[in-house]
Short mmCIF file of C-alpha atoms and ligand atoms in Angstrom, two decimals:
data_model
loop_
_atom_site.label_atom_id
_atom_site.label_comp_id
_atom_site.label_asym_id
_atom_site.label_seq_id
_atom_site.Cartn_x
_atom_site.Cartn_y
_atom_site.Cartn_z
CA MET A 23 104.56 -134.50 -27.85
CA TYR A 24 107.67 -133.35 -25.96
CA ASN A 25 110.28 -130.82 -27.10
CA ASN A 26 113.14 -131.74 -24.79
CA ILE A 27 112.79 -135.35 -23.73
CA LEU A 28 112.38 -138.70 -25.44
CA THR A 29 110.28 -141.45 -23.93
CA SER A 30 110.15 -145.14 -24.78
CA ASN A 31 108.43 -148.05 -23.09
CA GLU A 32 110.18 -151.36 -23.60
CA ASN A 33 108.86 -154.37 -21.76
CA GLY A 34 107.28 -152.14 -19.14
CA ILE A 35 110.35 -150.01 -18.48
CA LEU A 36 109.75 -146.37 -19.35
CA THR A 37 113.00 -144.65 -20.30
CA ILE A 38 112.93 -140.86 -20.14
CA THR A 39 115.91 -139.37 -21.94
CA ILE A 40 116.79 -135.70 -21.57
CA ASN A 41 117.44 -134.81 -25.18
CA ARG A 42 119.50 -131.61 -25.27
CA GLU A 43 122.84 -133.20 -26.01
CA SER A 44 124.42 -130.09 -27.57
CA LYS A 45 123.76 -128.25 -24.28
CA LEU A 46 124.94 -131.20 -22.19
CA ASN A 47 121.27 -131.82 -21.36
CA ALA A 48 121.06 -128.61 -19.33
CA LEU A 49 117.69 -128.42 -17.62
CA ASN A 50 115.65 -125.53 -18.89
CA ILE A 51 112.27 -125.02 -17.26
CA GLU A 52 110.37 -126.71 -20.07
CA THR A 53 112.56 -129.82 -19.80
CA LEU A 54 111.82 -130.15 -16.09
CA GLN A 55 108.10 -129.73 -16.69
CA GLU A 56 108.21 -132.40 -19.39
CA ILE A 57 109.97 -134.81 -17.02
CA LYS A 58 107.30 -134.10 -14.42
CA GLN A 59 104.57 -134.72 -17.00
CA ALA A 60 106.13 -138.03 -18.10
CA VAL A 61 106.55 -139.25 -14.51
CA THR A 62 103.01 -138.18 -13.59
CA GLY A 63 101.60 -139.93 -16.66
CA ALA A 64 103.45 -143.13 -15.76
CA GLN A 65 101.68 -143.33 -12.40
CA THR A 66 98.38 -144.27 -14.05
CA ASP A 67 99.88 -146.20 -16.97
CA ALA A 68 99.47 -149.86 -16.06
CA THR A 69 101.99 -150.86 -18.72
CA VAL A 70 104.81 -149.07 -16.87
CA THR A 71 106.52 -151.19 -14.21
CA GLY A 72 109.58 -148.98 -13.63
CA ILE A 73 111.27 -145.84 -14.90
CA ILE A 74 114.80 -144.96 -16.02
CA LEU A 75 115.82 -141.31 -16.24
CA THR A 76 118.94 -140.63 -18.30
CA GLY A 77 120.61 -138.11 -20.60
CA ALA A 78 121.23 -138.27 -24.35
CA GLY A 79 124.77 -138.95 -25.54
CA PRO A 80 127.87 -140.26 -23.79
CA LYS A 81 128.89 -137.09 -21.99
CA ALA A 82 126.16 -135.77 -19.72
CA PHE A 83 123.20 -136.82 -17.63
CA ALA A 84 122.47 -133.10 -17.10
CA ALA A 85 125.05 -130.34 -16.62
CA GLY A 86 122.75 -128.30 -14.41
CA ALA A 87 119.91 -125.87 -14.71
CA ASP A 88 120.12 -123.92 -17.96
CA ILE A 89 122.22 -120.91 -16.98
CA SER A 90 121.39 -119.00 -20.16
CA GLU A 91 117.69 -119.19 -19.30
CA PHE A 92 117.85 -117.89 -15.72
CA VAL A 93 120.69 -115.41 -16.05
CA ASN A 94 118.33 -112.42 -16.28
CA PHE A 95 115.73 -113.62 -13.77
CA ASP A 96 114.72 -111.28 -10.96
CA VAL A 97 114.10 -112.43 -7.38
CA LYS A 98 110.44 -113.22 -8.04
CA GLN A 99 111.25 -115.32 -11.10
CA SER A 100 114.11 -117.18 -9.39
CA THR A 101 111.93 -117.97 -6.37
CA LYS A 102 109.26 -119.39 -8.67
CA MET A 103 111.91 -121.31 -10.60
CA SER A 104 113.10 -122.93 -7.39
CA ALA A 105 109.61 -123.69 -6.05
CA ASP A 106 108.56 -125.23 -9.39
CA GLY A 107 111.80 -127.24 -9.50
CA HIS A 108 111.11 -128.56 -5.99
CA GLU A 109 107.69 -129.72 -7.21
CA VAL A 110 109.34 -131.66 -10.04
CA MET A 111 111.83 -133.30 -7.68
CA ASN A 112 109.07 -134.17 -5.21
CA THR A 113 107.00 -135.72 -8.00
CA ILE A 114 109.95 -137.98 -8.83
CA GLU A 115 110.75 -138.82 -5.21
CA ARG A 116 107.10 -139.63 -4.44
CA SER A 117 106.53 -141.70 -7.59
CA ALA A 118 104.91 -145.03 -6.78
CA LYS A 119 106.86 -146.56 -9.67
CA VAL A 120 110.54 -147.08 -8.98
CA ILE A 121 112.71 -144.48 -10.73
CA ILE A 122 116.42 -145.06 -11.35
CA ALA A 123 118.75 -142.31 -12.52
CA ALA A 124 121.11 -143.79 -15.11
CA VAL A 125 123.86 -141.20 -14.76
CA ASN A 126 125.79 -141.30 -18.03
CA GLY A 127 128.22 -138.41 -17.52
CA PHE A 128 128.05 -134.98 -15.91
CA ALA A 129 125.45 -134.66 -13.15
CA LEU A 130 126.13 -131.14 -11.99
CA GLY A 131 123.97 -128.67 -10.13
CA GLY A 132 120.35 -129.34 -11.11
CA GLY A 133 121.54 -132.54 -12.81
CA CYS A 134 122.91 -133.87 -9.53
CA GLU A 135 119.71 -132.74 -7.78
CA LEU A 136 117.60 -134.54 -10.36
CA ALA A 137 119.61 -137.75 -9.90
CA MET A 138 119.29 -137.43 -6.12
CA ALA A 139 115.50 -137.15 -6.32
CA CYS A 140 115.36 -140.58 -8.01
CA HIS A 141 114.98 -143.67 -5.82
CA LEU A 142 118.27 -145.21 -6.97
CA ARG A 143 121.31 -144.03 -8.92
CA VAL A 144 123.49 -146.11 -11.20
CA ALA A 145 126.49 -144.27 -12.66
CA SER A 146 128.67 -145.00 -15.64
CA ASP A 147 132.36 -144.91 -14.82
CA ASN A 148 132.78 -141.56 -16.63
CA ALA A 149 130.10 -139.87 -14.49
CA LYS A 150 130.91 -136.74 -12.53
CA PHE A 151 128.81 -135.36 -9.69
CA GLY A 152 128.91 -131.93 -8.13
CA GLN A 153 127.03 -128.89 -6.91
CA PRO A 154 128.98 -126.01 -8.48
CA GLU A 155 126.36 -123.33 -7.73
CA VAL A 156 128.64 -121.33 -5.40
CA ASN A 157 130.75 -120.61 -8.48
CA LEU A 158 127.71 -118.77 -9.90
CA GLY A 159 126.80 -116.84 -6.78
CA VAL A 160 123.83 -118.97 -5.76
CA PRO A 161 123.11 -121.94 -3.52
CA PRO A 162 121.50 -125.04 -5.07
CA GLY A 163 117.79 -124.43 -5.70
CA TYR A 164 116.28 -127.82 -6.51
CA GLY A 165 116.69 -129.51 -3.13
CA GLY A 166 120.42 -130.20 -3.39
CA THR A 167 121.37 -128.88 0.03
CA GLN A 168 118.87 -131.24 1.64
CA ARG A 169 119.11 -134.41 -0.43
CA LEU A 170 122.91 -134.41 -0.51
CA ILE A 171 122.96 -134.43 3.30
CA GLN A 172 120.37 -137.21 3.32
CA LEU A 173 122.44 -139.35 0.98
CA VAL A 174 126.04 -138.75 2.05
CA GLY A 175 125.79 -137.13 5.51
CA LYS A 176 126.55 -133.58 6.58
CA SER A 177 130.33 -133.84 6.62
CA LYS A 178 130.83 -134.68 2.94
CA ALA A 179 127.75 -132.75 1.82
CA ILE A 180 128.97 -129.50 3.31
CA GLU A 181 132.42 -130.01 1.78
CA LEU A 182 131.01 -130.67 -1.70
CA LEU A 183 128.56 -127.77 -1.46
CA LEU A 184 131.13 -125.26 -0.20
CA THR A 185 134.03 -126.24 -2.49
CA ALA A 186 131.95 -126.93 -5.65
CA ASP A 187 134.32 -129.86 -6.24
CA ALA A 188 133.11 -132.46 -8.73
CA ILE A 189 133.66 -136.09 -7.80
CA GLY A 190 133.98 -139.16 -10.01
CA ALA A 191 131.71 -142.19 -10.04
CA ASN A 192 133.84 -144.32 -7.73
CA GLU A 193 134.09 -141.57 -5.15
CA ALA A 194 130.31 -141.12 -5.41
CA LEU A 195 129.95 -144.86 -4.76
CA GLU A 196 132.26 -144.64 -1.76
CA TYR A 197 130.15 -141.82 -0.25
CA GLY A 198 126.86 -143.62 -0.90
CA LEU A 199 125.71 -141.08 -3.48
CA VAL A 200 125.25 -143.85 -6.07
CA ASN A 201 124.20 -147.47 -5.73
CA TYR A 202 126.36 -148.95 -8.50
CA VAL A 203 129.03 -147.97 -11.02
CA THR A 204 129.17 -149.68 -14.41
CA PRO A 205 130.91 -149.21 -17.76
CA LEU A 206 128.82 -146.88 -19.95
CA ASP A 207 127.67 -149.75 -22.20
CA ASP A 208 126.31 -151.65 -19.20
CA LEU A 209 124.52 -148.68 -17.65
CA LEU A 210 121.01 -149.16 -19.03
CA PRO A 211 121.11 -152.99 -18.85
CA ARG A 212 122.10 -152.74 -15.16
CA CYS A 213 119.17 -150.37 -14.50
CA CYS A 214 116.80 -152.73 -16.36
CA GLU A 215 118.07 -155.64 -14.28
CA ILE A 216 117.15 -153.81 -11.06
CA LEU A 217 113.75 -152.72 -12.40
CA ASN A 218 112.98 -156.22 -13.67
CA LYS A 219 113.52 -157.41 -10.12
CA THR A 220 111.36 -154.71 -8.47
CA ALA A 221 108.67 -155.37 -11.11
CA THR A 222 108.15 -158.86 -9.65
CA LYS A 223 107.30 -157.39 -6.24
CA SER A 224 103.96 -156.15 -4.99
CA PRO A 225 103.31 -152.71 -6.55
CA MET A 226 101.21 -151.79 -3.52
CA ALA A 227 104.00 -152.70 -1.13
CA ILE A 228 106.57 -150.85 -3.26
CA LYS A 229 104.37 -147.76 -3.11
CA ALA A 230 103.99 -148.18 0.66
CA VAL A 231 107.75 -148.51 1.18
CA ILE A 232 108.39 -145.35 -0.87
CA ASN A 233 105.76 -143.49 1.22
CA CYS A 234 107.35 -144.70 4.47
CA ILE A 235 110.87 -143.73 3.38
CA ASN A 236 109.69 -140.30 2.27
CA GLY A 237 107.91 -139.99 5.63
CA TYR A 238 111.31 -140.06 7.33
CA PHE A 239 112.42 -136.94 5.50
CA GLN A 240 109.21 -135.05 4.79
CA ASP A 241 108.41 -131.98 6.82
CA GLY A 242 105.35 -132.47 9.02
CA LYS A 243 105.36 -136.25 8.51
CA ASP A 244 106.33 -138.95 10.97
CA GLY A 245 107.98 -141.90 9.24
CA PHE A 246 107.12 -144.33 12.06
CA LYS A 247 103.46 -143.33 12.01
CA THR A 248 103.45 -143.57 8.23
CA GLU A 249 104.80 -147.11 8.52
CA ILE A 250 102.11 -148.18 11.01
CA LYS A 251 99.43 -146.79 8.66
CA GLU A 252 100.93 -148.33 5.50
CA PHE A 253 101.50 -151.71 7.19
CA GLY A 254 97.95 -151.77 8.55
CA GLU A 255 96.37 -150.78 5.26
CA SER A 256 98.39 -153.32 3.28
CA PHE A 257 96.39 -156.11 4.96
CA GLY A 258 93.32 -154.92 3.08
CA THR A 259 94.96 -155.18 -0.34
CA ALA A 260 94.78 -157.82 -3.05
CA ASP A 261 98.58 -157.87 -3.11
CA PHE A 262 98.70 -158.98 0.52
CA LYS A 263 96.25 -161.81 -0.20
CA GLU A 264 98.20 -162.86 -3.28
CA GLY A 265 101.65 -162.59 -1.64
CA THR A 266 100.78 -164.54 1.46
CA ASP A 267 98.71 -167.14 -0.45
CA ALA A 268 101.61 -167.67 -2.86
CA PHE A 269 104.01 -168.19 0.02
CA LEU A 270 101.77 -170.64 1.86
CA ASN A 271 101.06 -172.59 -1.33
CA LYS A 272 104.72 -172.62 -2.37
CA ARG A 273 104.16 -170.82 -5.63
CA LYS A 274 105.45 -167.58 -7.15
CA ALA A 275 103.28 -164.55 -6.47
CA ALA A 276 101.65 -162.96 -9.51
CA PHE A 277 100.74 -159.41 -8.56
CA GLN A 278 98.22 -157.47 -10.62
CA ARG A 279 99.01 -153.96 -11.91
N1 LIG B 29 123.46 -124.25 -18.75
C1 LIG B 29 123.43 -123.83 -20.03
N2 LIG B 29 124.26 -124.31 -20.97
C2 LIG B 29 125.16 -125.24 -20.59
C3 LIG B 29 125.25 -125.72 -19.28
C4 LIG B 29 124.34 -125.18 -18.33
N3 LIG B 29 124.31 -125.58 -17.06
N4 LIG B 29 126.25 -126.62 -19.21
C5 LIG B 29 126.73 -126.73 -20.45
N5 LIG B 29 126.09 -125.89 -21.28
C6 LIG B 29 126.34 -125.67 -22.73
C7 LIG B 29 127.54 -124.81 -22.96
O1 LIG B 29 127.22 -123.44 -22.84
C8 LIG B 29 127.89 -125.20 -24.38
O2 LIG B 29 127.00 -124.57 -25.27
P1 LIG B 29 127.55 -123.87 -26.63
O3 LIG B 29 128.18 -125.02 -27.39
O4 LIG B 29 126.33 -123.34 -27.27
O5 LIG B 29 128.55 -122.86 -26.19
C9 LIG B 29 127.57 -126.69 -24.41
O6 LIG B 29 126.64 -126.91 -23.35
C10 LIG B 29 128.77 -127.58 -24.19
O7 LIG B 29 129.39 -127.20 -22.96
P2 LIG B 29 130.95 -126.88 -22.83
O8 LIG B 29 131.12 -126.00 -21.61
O9 LIG B 29 131.50 -126.35 -24.11
O10 LIG B 29 131.54 -128.34 -22.56
P3 LIG B 29 132.88 -128.71 -21.79
O11 LIG B 29 133.08 -130.16 -22.03
O12 LIG B 29 133.97 -127.77 -22.16
O13 LIG B 29 132.55 -128.47 -20.23
C11 LIG B 29 131.21 -128.62 -18.22
C12 LIG B 29 131.62 -129.27 -19.57
C13 LIG B 29 130.08 -129.45 -17.65
C14 LIG B 29 132.40 -128.64 -17.27
C15 LIG B 29 130.76 -127.16 -18.46
O14 LIG B 29 129.81 -127.16 -19.52
C16 LIG B 29 130.12 -126.51 -17.26
O15 LIG B 29 130.82 -126.12 -16.34
N6 LIG B 29 128.78 -126.35 -17.26
C17 LIG B 29 128.07 -125.66 -16.22
C18 LIG B 29 127.96 -126.51 -14.98
C19 LIG B 29 127.23 -125.77 -13.90
O16 LIG B 29 127.69 -124.78 -13.36
N7 LIG B 29 126.05 -126.27 -13.55
C20 LIG B 29 125.25 -125.72 -12.49
C21 LIG B 29 124.24 -124.80 -13.06
S1 LIG B 29 123.21 -124.14 -11.76
#
C-alpha cells in the first residue's frame, strides 16, 4: 500500500516507520505524502490510540528532505514543495491522536522539522538534531524556523539555524527540544509507555488540549478563546460524564473510542 513507509498497529499503537534506510530515511515528497495519509487514516481508525513516528535502522530518523529530488526544482516547484510540506507538518501537529517522534539517529533538516511537528519527542542517545539548510543555500522549508523557536526559544534557535550546527541528544534535552533520552533499545518501549498512559485518558479531552495548544501558535487563532470554547463544549461530551462519574464513584474511568 505504501512505497516508503511501514505501518503496524500493535495493541492500539500505530508505528509509522520511514523505510528508506539506505538513504538515511531522507524525505522525498512521496514519503511525506504517505506519512500524511497514514496519520489522516489513523484519525478515524478507532483501533488506534496513539502513534509513533520513527525511522528504519539504527542510524537515522530522517536525514532531511531528499536533496537529490529537489536539486533541479525551479521557484514554483520549491514553493509548492514547501507549502505541501507545511500541510504534512500541520496534519501531524493537529492530529487528535497523540504522536511521538521516536528519534533513532539523525534528525536533520526536514527530519528535525518532522520530529518537531510531533506532540512529543523521545531521542535515542545516538540521535543528532540540526537544521543544516544554510549549508545548501536555503532556509528550512517545513516550518523549522518557527517550531524551533517555539520549542527552544529564539536565542538557541537562531544560533542553530545560522550555524547549521548539529547537537546531540543530551544537548537537545537540555534545550527542551526533546522530552526524554533513552538507549536505542529502550526507545520504542519508552514511547509505548507514554502512549499507554495517554490512551487511558479521555480522547475528547486529549483532542481539546491539542487544539488549545495549537491555538497558542496558530495564526489567526486565540489560544485563550480556544480554551474557553473547548472547555465549554467538553461538558456536553460522554467523556465528561464518564470521567466525572468515575471520580465521584471512586472507580477508574473507561472512556469510549
Ligand atoms: N537527501 C538525499 N540523500 C541523502 C540525504 C538527503 N538529505 N542524506 C543522506 N542521503 C544519502 C546519501 O546521499 C547516501 O546515498 P548513497 O549511498 O546513494 O550515496 C546515503 O544517504 C548515506 O549517506 P552518507 O552521506 O553516505 O552517510 P554518512 O554517514 O557519511 O553521513 C550525514 C551522514 C547525515 C551527515 C550526511 O548524509 C548528510 O549530511 N546528509 C544531508 C543532511 C542535510 O543536509 N539535510 C538537510 C536537507 S534539506
